[in-house]
mmCIF file of C-alpha atoms in Angstrom:
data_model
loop_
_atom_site.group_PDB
_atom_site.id
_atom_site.type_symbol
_atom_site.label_atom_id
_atom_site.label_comp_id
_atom_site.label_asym_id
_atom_site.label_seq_id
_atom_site.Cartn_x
_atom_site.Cartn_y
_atom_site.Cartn_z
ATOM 1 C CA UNK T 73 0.000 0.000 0.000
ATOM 2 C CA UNK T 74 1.975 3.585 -1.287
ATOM 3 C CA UNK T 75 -0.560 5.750 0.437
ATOM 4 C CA UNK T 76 0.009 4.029 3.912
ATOM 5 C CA UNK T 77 3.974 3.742 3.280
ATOM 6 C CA UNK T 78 4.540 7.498 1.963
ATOM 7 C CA UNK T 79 2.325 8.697 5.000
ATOM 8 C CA UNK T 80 4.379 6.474 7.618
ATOM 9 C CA UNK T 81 7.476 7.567 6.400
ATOM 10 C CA UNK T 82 6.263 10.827 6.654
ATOM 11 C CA UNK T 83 5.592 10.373 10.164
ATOM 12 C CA UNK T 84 8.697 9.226 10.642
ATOM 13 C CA UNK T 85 11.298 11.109 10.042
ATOM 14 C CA UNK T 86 10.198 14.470 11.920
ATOM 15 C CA UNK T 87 9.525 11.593 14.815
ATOM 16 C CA UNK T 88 13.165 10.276 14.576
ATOM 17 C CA UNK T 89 14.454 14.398 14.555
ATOM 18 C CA UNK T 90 12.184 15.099 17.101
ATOM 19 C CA UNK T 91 12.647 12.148 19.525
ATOM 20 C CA UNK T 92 16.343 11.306 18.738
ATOM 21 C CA UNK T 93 18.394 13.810 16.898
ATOM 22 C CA UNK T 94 17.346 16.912 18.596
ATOM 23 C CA UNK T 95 17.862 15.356 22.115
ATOM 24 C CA UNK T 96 21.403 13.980 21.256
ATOM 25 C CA UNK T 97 22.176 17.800 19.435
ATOM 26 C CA UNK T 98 20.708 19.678 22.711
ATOM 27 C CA UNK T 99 22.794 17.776 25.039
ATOM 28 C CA UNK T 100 26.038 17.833 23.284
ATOM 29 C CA UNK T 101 25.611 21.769 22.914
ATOM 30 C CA UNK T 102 24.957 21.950 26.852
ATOM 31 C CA UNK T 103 27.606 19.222 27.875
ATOM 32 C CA UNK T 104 30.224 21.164 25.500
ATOM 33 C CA UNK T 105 29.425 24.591 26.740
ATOM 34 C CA UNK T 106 28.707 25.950 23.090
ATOM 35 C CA UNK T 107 25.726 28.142 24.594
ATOM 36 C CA UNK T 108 26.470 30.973 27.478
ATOM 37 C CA UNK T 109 24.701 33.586 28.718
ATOM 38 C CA UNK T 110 27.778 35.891 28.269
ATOM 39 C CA UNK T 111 27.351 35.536 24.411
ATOM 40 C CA UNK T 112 23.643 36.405 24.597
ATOM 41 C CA UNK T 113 23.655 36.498 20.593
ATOM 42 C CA UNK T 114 24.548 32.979 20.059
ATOM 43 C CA UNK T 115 22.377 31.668 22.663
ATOM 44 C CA UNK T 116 19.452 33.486 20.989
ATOM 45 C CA UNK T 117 20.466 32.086 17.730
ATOM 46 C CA UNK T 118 20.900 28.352 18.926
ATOM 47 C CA UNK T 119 17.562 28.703 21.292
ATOM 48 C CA UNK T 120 16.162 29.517 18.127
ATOM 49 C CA UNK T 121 18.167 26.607 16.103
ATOM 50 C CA UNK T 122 16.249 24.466 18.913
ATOM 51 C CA UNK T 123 12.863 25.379 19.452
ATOM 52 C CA UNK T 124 12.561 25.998 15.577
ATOM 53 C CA UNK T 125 13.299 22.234 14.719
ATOM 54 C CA UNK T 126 10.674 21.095 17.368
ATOM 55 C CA UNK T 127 8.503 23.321 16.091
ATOM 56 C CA UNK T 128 8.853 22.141 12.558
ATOM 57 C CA UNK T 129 8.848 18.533 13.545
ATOM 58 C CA UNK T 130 5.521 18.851 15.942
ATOM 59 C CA UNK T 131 3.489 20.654 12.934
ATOM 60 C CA UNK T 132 4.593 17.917 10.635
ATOM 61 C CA UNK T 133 3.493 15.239 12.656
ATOM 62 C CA UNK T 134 0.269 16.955 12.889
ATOM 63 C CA UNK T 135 -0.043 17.855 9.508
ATOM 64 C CA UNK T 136 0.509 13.691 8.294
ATOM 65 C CA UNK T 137 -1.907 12.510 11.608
ATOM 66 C CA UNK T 138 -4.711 14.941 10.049
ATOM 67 C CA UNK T 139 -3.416 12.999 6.443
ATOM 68 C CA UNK T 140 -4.057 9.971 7.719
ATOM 69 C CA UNK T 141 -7.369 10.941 9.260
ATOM 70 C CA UNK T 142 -8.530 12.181 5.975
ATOM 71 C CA UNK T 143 -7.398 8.276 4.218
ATOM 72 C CA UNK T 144 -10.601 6.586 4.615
ATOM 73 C CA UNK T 145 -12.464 9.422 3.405
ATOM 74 C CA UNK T 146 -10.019 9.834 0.186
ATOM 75 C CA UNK T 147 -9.825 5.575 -0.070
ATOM 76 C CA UNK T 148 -13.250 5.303 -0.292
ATOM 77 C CA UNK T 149 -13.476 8.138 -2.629
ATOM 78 C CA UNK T 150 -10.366 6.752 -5.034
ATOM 79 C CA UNK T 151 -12.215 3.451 -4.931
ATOM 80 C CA UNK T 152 -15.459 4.705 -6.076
ATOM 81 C CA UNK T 153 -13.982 7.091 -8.847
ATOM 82 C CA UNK T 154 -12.196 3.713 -9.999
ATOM 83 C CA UNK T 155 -15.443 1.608 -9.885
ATOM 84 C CA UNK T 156 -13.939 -0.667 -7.684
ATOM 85 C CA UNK T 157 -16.411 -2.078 -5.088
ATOM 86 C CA UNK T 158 -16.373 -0.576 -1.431
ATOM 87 C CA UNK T 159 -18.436 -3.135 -0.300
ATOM 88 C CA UNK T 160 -20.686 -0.603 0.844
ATOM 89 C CA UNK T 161 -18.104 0.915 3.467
ATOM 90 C CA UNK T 162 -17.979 4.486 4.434
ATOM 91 C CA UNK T 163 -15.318 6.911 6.562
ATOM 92 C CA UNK T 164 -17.602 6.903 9.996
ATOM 93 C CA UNK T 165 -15.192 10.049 11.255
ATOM 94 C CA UNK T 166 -15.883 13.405 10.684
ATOM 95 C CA UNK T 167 -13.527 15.144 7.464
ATOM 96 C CA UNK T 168 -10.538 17.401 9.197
ATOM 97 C CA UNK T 169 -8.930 20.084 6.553
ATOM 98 C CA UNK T 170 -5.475 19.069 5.614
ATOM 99 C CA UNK T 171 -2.511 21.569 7.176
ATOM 100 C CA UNK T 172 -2.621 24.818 5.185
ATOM 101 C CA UNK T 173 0.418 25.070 2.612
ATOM 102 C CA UNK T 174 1.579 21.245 2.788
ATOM 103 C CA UNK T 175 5.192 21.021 4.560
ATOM 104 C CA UNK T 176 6.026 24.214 3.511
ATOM 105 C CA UNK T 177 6.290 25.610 6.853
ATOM 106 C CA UNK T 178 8.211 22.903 7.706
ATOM 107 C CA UNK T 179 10.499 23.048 5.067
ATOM 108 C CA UNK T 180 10.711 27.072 5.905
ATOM 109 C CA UNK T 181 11.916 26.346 9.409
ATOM 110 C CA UNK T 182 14.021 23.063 9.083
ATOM 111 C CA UNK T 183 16.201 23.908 5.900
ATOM 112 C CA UNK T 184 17.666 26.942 7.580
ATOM 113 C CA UNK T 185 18.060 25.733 11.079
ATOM 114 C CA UNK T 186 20.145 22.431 9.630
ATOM 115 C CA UNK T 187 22.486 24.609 7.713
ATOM 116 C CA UNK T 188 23.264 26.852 10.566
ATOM 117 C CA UNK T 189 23.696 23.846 12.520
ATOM 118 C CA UNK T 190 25.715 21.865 10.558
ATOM 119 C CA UNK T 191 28.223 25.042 9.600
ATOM 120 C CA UNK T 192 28.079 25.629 13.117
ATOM 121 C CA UNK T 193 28.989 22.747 14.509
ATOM 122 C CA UNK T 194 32.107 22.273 11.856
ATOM 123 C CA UNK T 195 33.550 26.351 12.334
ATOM 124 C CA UNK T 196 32.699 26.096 15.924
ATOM 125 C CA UNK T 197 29.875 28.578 15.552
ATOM 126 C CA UNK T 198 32.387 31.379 13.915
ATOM 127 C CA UNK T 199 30.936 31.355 10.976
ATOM 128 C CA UNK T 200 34.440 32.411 8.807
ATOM 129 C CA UNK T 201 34.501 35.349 11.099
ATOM 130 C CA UNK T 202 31.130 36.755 9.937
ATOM 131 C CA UNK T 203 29.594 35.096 13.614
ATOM 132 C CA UNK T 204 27.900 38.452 14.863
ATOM 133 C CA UNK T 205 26.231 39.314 11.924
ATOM 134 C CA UNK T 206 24.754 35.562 10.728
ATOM 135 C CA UNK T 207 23.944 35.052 14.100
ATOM 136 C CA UNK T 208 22.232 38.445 14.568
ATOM 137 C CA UNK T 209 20.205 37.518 11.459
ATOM 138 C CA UNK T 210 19.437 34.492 12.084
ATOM 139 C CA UNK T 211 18.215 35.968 15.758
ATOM 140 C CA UNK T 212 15.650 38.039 13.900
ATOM 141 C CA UNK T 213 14.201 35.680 11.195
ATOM 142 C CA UNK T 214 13.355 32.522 13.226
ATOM 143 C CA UNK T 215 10.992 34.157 15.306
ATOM 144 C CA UNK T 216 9.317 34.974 11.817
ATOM 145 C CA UNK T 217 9.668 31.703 10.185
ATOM 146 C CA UNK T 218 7.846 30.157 13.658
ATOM 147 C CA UNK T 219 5.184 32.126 13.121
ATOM 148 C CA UNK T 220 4.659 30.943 9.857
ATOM 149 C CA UNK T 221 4.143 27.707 11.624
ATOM 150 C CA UNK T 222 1.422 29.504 13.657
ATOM 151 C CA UNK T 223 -0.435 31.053 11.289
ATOM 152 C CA UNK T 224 -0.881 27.626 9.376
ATOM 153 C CA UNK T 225 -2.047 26.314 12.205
ATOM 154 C CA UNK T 226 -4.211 29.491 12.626
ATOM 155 C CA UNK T 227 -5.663 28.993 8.676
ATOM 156 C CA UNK T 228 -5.790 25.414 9.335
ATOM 157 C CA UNK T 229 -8.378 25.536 12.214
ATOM 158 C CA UNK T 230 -10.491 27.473 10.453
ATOM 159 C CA UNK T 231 -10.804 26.832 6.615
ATOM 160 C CA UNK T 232 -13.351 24.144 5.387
ATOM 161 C CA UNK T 233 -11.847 20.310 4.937
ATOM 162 C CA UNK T 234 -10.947 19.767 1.501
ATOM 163 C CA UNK T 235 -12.388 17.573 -1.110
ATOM 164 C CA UNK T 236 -10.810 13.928 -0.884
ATOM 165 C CA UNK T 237 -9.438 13.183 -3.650
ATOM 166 C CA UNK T 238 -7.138 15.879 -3.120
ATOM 167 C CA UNK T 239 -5.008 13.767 -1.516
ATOM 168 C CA UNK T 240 -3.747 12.514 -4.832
ATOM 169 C CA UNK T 241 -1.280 15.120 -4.961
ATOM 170 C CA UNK T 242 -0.963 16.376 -1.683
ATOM 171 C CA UNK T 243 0.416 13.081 -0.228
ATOM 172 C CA UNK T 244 3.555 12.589 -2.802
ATOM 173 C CA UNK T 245 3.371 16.206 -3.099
ATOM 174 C CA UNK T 246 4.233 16.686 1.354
ATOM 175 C CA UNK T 247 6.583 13.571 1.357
ATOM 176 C CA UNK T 248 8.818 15.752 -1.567
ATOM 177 C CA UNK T 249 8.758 18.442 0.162
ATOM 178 C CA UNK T 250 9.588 16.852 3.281
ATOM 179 C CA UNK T 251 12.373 14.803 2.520
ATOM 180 C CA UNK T 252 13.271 17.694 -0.462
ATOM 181 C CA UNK T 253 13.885 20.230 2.497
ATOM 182 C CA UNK T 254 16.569 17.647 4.305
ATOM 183 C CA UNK T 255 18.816 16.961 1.624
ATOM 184 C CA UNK T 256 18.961 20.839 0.197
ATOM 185 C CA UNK T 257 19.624 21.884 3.923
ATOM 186 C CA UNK T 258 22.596 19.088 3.985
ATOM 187 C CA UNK T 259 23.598 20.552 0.251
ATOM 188 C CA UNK T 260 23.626 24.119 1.484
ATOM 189 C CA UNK T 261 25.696 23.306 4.492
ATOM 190 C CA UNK T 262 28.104 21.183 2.385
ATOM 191 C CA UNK T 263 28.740 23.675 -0.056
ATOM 192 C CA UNK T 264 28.999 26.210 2.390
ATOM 193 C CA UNK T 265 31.515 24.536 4.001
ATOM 194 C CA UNK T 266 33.274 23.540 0.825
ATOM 195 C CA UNK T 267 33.913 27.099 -0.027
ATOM 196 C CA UNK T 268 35.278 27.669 2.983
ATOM 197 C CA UNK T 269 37.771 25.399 2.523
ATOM 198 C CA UNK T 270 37.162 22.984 5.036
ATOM 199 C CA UNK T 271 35.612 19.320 4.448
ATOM 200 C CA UNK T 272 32.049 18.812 4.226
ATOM 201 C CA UNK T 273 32.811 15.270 6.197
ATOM 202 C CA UNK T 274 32.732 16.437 9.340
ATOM 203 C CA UNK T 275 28.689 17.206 8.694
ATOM 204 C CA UNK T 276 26.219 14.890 9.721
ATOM 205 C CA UNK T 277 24.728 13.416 6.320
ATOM 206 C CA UNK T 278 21.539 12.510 6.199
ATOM 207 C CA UNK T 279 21.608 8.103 5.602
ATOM 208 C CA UNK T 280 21.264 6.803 2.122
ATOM 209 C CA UNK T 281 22.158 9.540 -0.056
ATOM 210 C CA UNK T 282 20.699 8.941 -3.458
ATOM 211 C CA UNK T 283 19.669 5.312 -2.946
ATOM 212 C CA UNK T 284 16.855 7.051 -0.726
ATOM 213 C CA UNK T 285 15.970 9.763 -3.213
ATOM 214 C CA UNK T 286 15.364 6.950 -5.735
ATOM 215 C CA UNK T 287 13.836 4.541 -3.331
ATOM 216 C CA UNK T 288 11.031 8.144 -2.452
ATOM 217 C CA UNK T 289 11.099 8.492 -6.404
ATOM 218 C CA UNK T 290 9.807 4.785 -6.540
ATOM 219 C CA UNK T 291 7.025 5.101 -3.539
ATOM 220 C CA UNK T 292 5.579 8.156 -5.429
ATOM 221 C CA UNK T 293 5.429 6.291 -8.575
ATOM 222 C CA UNK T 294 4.085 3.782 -7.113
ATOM 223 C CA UNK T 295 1.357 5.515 -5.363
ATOM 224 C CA UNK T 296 0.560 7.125 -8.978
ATOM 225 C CA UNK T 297 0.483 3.580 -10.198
ATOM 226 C CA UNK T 298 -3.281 3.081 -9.930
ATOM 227 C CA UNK T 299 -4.154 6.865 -10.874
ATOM 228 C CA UNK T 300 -2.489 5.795 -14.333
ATOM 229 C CA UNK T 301 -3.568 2.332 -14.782
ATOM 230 C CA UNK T 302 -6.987 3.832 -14.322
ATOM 231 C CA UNK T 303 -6.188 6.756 -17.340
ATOM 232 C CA UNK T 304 -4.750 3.622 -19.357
ATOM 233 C CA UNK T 305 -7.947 1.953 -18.948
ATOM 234 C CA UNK T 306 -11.634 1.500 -18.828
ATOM 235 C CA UNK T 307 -11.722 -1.946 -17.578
ATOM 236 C CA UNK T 308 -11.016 -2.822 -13.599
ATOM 237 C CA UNK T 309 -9.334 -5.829 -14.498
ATOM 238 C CA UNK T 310 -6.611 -4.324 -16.750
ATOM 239 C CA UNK T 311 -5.953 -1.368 -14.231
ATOM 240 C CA UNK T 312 -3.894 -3.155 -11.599
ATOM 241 C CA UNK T 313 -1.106 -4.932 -14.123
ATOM 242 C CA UNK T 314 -0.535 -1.563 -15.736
ATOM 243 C CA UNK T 315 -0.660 0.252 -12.471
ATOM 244 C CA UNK T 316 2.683 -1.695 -12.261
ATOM 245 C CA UNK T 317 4.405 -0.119 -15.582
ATOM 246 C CA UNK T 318 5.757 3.048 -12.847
ATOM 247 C CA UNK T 319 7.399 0.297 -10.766
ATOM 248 C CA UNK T 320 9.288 -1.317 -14.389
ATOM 249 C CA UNK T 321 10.024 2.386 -15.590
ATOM 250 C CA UNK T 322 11.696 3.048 -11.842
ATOM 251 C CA UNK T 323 13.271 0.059 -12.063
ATOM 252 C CA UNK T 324 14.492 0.809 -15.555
ATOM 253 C CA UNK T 325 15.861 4.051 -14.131
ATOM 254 C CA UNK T 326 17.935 2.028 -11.915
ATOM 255 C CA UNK T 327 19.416 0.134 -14.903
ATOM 256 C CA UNK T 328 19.992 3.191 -16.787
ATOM 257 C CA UNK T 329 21.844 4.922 -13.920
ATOM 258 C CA UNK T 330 23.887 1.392 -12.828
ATOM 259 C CA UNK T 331 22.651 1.821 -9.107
ATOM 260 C CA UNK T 332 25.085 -0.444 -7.049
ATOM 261 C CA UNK T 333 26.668 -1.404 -10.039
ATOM 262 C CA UNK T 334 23.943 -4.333 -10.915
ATOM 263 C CA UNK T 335 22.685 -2.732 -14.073
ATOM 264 C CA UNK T 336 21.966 -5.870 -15.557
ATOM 265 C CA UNK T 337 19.650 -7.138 -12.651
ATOM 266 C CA UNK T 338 18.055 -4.157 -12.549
ATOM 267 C CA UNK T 339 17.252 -3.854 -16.590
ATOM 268 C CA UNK T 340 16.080 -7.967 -16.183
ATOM 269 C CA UNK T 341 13.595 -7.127 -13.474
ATOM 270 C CA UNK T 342 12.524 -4.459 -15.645
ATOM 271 C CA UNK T 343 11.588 -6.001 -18.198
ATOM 272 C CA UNK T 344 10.336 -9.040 -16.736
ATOM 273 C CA UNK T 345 7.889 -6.783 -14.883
ATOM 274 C CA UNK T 346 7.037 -4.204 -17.825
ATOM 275 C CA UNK T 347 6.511 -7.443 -20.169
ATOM 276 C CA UNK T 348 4.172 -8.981 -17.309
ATOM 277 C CA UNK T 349 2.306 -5.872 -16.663
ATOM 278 C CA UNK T 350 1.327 -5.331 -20.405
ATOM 279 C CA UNK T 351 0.754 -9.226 -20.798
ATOM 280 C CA UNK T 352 -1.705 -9.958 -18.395
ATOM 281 C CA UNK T 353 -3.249 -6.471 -19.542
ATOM 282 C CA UNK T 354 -3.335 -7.852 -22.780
ATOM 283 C CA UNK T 355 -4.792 -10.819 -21.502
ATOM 284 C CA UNK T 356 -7.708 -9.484 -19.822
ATOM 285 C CA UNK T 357 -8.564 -7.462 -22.549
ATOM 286 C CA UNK T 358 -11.203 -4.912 -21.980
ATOM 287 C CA UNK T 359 -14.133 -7.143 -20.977
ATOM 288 C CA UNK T 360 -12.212 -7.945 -17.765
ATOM 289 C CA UNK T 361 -14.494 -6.850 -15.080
ATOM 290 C CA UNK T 362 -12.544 -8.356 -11.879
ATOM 291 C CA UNK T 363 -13.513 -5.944 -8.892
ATOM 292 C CA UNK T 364 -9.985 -5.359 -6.876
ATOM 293 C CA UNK T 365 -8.398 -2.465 -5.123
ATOM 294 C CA UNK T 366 -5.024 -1.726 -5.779
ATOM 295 C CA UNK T 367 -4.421 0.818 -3.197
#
């Protein structure tokens, strides 16, 4: 199931921040004695570093628990768009409105606070001598980039739940920007760093590199899969085997690129399953009328 997997490991990574990283950062600043009160600028700034990365990583957590309030509602609705049968099953909650802007707040909050961090922790907060005035920036704009987190909140509350189906792009569309919002932060930092002439190995990298972006590439597809199996075709029972043609075309990606350097096992699997999927579409032909979710 995409849906449920894009939406877990949505919940999941401002969890792990939130629960692991943030504690472990926290304590090392206070153990080390990076924070005093007699440099009342950088305390500000890495107060702010703090409570801006909890704040980021509490709103998204709300924003995909509202998400997966709204899935029965949207399942239901996906299901009977497709002409697949519900048998008779409808959302008993009452419809929430989705978090105003997506993970753009989040993203607003997070990117900056990372970089800071990271460059931070690598100069030992000088900053290639330009400390006082990044810090005193950075002092002023976090307060404003929380509030952004507010006010979505604020909007949130009080606009009307949205239509269902609009989940079809806001899901893929929050994980992106999610995950999106990570790895430029890292990239930022990095090339920050870079230019400074120091190494960007000393900065905390984010696991999996571009085996993760491509692995996120392949839920998303995925979670398309049925949305284009269904524009492929009138008939229920040809949708699901060409709801699999993103999953042969990612895989085909993989080939193209030599991920791990097993092109050929890659390009086999993806044509085994692009030759399947159109075969037992084939098959069926378009009298097919097999009843079967493939969410």
């Amino acid at each position: 199931m995409p849906t449920l997997t894009l939406v877990s490991l949505g919940m999941g990574v401002p969890a792990t921040i939130l629960l692991v990283g943030l504690p472990v950062y926290t304590r090392r600043l206070l153990v080390g004695d990076t924070v005093s009160v007699a440099e009342p600028v950088l305390a500000w700034a890495v107060v702010g570093m703090i409570v801006g990365i909890a704040a980021a990583c509490l709103y998204a957590l709300w924003f995909w628990a509202r998400v997966f309030r709204r899935l029965p509602a949207f399942l239901t609705a996906w299901h009977e768009a497709a002409g697949v049968d519900t048998l008779g099953e409808q959302p008993t909650d009452e419809p929430v409105a989705r978090p105003a802007w997506l993970l753009v707040p989040f993203a607003l909050v997070i990117t900056h606070a990372i970089v800071l961090i990271q460059i931070g922790d690598v100069t030992d907060f000088a900053f290639y001598g330009a400390a006082d005035a990044i810090l005193s920036l950075y002092g002023l704009v976090w307060p404003l980039s929380a509030a952004v987190i507010g006010l979505a909140v604020y909007w949130t509350m009080r606009r009307t739940p949205q239509p269902p189906l609009s989940a079809t792009y806001a899901i893929p569309t929050a994980t992106v920007v999610e995950f999106g919002s990570l790895y430029v932060g890292w990239g930022l930092a990095a090339t920050v760093v870079r230019s400074g002439g120091l190494t960007a190995a000393e900065l905390v990298r984010f696991p999996g590199g571009t085996f993760v972006l491509l692995v996120l590439a392949l839920l998303v597809l995925l979670f398309f899969g049925p949305d284009i199996g269904l524009r492929l075709s009138d008939s229920p029972a040809r949708r699901l085997p060409l709801s699999y043609l993103p999953l042969g075309g990612m895989l085909l990606l993989f080939a193209v690129f030599d991920l791990h350097g097993y092109r050929l096992a890659w390009g086999v699997m993806a044509g085994l399953l692009i030759a399947g999927s159109l075969s037992e579409a084939w098959k069926h032909g378009r009298g097919g009328r097999r009843q079967q979710s493939d969410r």
